[in-house]
Amino acid sequence: MEATLNLSYNQILSLVKQLPTRTQLRLGQTLTREATRTELNHFLDSFRTDELSEEDILAEVKQVRKELYEQRKEEEGNR
C-alpha cells in the first residue's frame, strides 16, 4: 500500500531541520547526487543523435586538428 503526502517546501524544510546534523548532511549529499545525475542525463540526452556516426566525429576531429596545426604553423612563420 502506497501513501502520498502533499507537503510544501517549508514543511519539508522544517522536518529536515529536526533531523540530526549528520543525517541532514547525508540527505543533502543524496539530493545533490540525484540532481547531478538528472542534469547529466538530461544533458547527454540532448546531444544523443542517430545522425552522427563515430567515423563522422573522428573525421571532424581530424579536420579541426589539421586546421589548428596549420594555423599554429602559420603563426610561427610570421614571428
Short mmCIF file of C-alpha atoms in Angstrom, two decimals:
data_model
loop_
_atom_site.label_atom_id
_atom_site.label_comp_id
_atom_site.label_asym_id
_atom_site.label_seq_id
_atom_site.Cartn_x
_atom_site.Cartn_y
_atom_site.Cartn_z
CA MET A 1 0.00 0.00 0.00
CA GLU A 2 1.43 3.32 -1.09
CA ALA A 3 0.71 6.62 0.63
CA THR A 4 1.32 10.12 -0.67
CA LEU A 5 1.86 13.26 1.36
CA ASN A 6 1.46 16.70 -0.13
CA LEU A 7 3.94 18.85 1.75
CA SER A 8 5.17 22.31 0.90
CA TYR A 9 8.84 23.19 0.63
CA ASN A 10 8.68 24.96 4.00
CA GLN A 11 7.08 21.94 5.66
CA ILE A 12 9.79 19.64 4.31
CA LEU A 13 12.48 22.11 5.36
CA SER A 14 11.04 22.24 8.86
CA LEU A 15 11.12 18.44 9.09
CA VAL A 16 14.68 18.24 7.79
CA LYS A 17 15.85 20.82 10.33
CA GLN A 18 14.61 18.47 13.06
CA LEU A 19 16.99 15.73 11.87
CA PRO A 20 20.44 15.30 13.41
CA THR A 21 23.17 17.25 11.61
CA ARG A 22 24.81 14.13 10.18
CA THR A 23 21.52 12.96 8.74
CA GLN A 24 20.91 16.40 7.24
CA LEU A 25 24.34 16.27 5.59
CA ARG A 26 23.72 12.76 4.27
CA LEU A 27 20.34 13.86 2.88
CA GLY A 28 21.97 16.88 1.23
CA GLN A 29 24.61 14.68 -0.39
CA THR A 30 21.96 12.26 -1.63
CA LEU A 31 19.87 15.07 -3.11
CA THR A 32 22.96 16.60 -4.74
CA ARG A 33 23.91 13.25 -6.30
CA GLU A 34 20.38 12.75 -7.61
CA ALA A 35 20.19 16.28 -9.04
CA THR A 36 23.60 15.91 -10.68
CA ARG A 37 22.62 12.56 -12.18
CA THR A 38 19.36 14.00 -13.50
CA GLU A 39 21.11 17.02 -15.03
CA LEU A 40 23.81 14.85 -16.59
CA ASN A 41 21.24 12.50 -18.11
CA HIS A 42 19.29 15.47 -19.49
CA PHE A 43 22.50 16.94 -20.93
CA LEU A 44 23.53 13.63 -22.52
CA ASP A 45 20.04 13.05 -23.94
CA SER A 46 20.08 16.50 -25.56
CA PHE A 47 23.22 15.54 -27.52
CA ARG A 48 22.16 11.99 -28.38
CA THR A 49 21.56 11.55 -32.08
CA ASP A 50 21.49 8.85 -34.71
CA GLU A 51 22.64 11.30 -37.36
CA LEU A 52 26.36 11.21 -36.46
CA SER A 53 28.48 8.13 -36.72
CA GLU A 54 31.75 7.64 -34.91
CA GLU A 55 33.51 7.95 -38.26
CA ASP A 56 31.88 11.36 -38.87
CA ILE A 57 33.02 12.56 -35.47
CA LEU A 58 36.57 11.32 -35.99
CA ALA A 59 36.73 12.97 -39.42
CA GLU A 60 35.62 16.27 -37.91
CA VAL A 61 38.18 15.99 -35.10
CA LYS A 62 40.94 15.31 -37.65
CA GLN A 63 39.87 18.31 -39.73
CA VAL A 64 39.86 20.65 -36.73
CA ARG A 65 43.26 19.37 -35.58
CA LYS A 66 44.64 19.91 -39.09
CA GLU A 67 43.30 23.48 -39.17
CA LEU A 68 44.76 24.23 -35.74
CA TYR A 69 48.11 22.75 -36.76
CA GLU A 70 48.21 24.84 -39.94
CA GLN A 71 47.19 27.96 -38.03
CA ARG A 72 49.96 27.39 -35.46
CA LYS A 73 52.48 26.74 -38.24
CA GLU A 74 51.44 29.98 -39.99
CA GLU A 75 51.71 31.99 -36.75
CA GLU A 76 55.20 30.61 -36.12
CA GLY A 77 56.23 31.62 -39.64
CA ASN A 78 55.08 35.20 -39.02
CA ARG A 79 57.37 35.64 -36.00
#
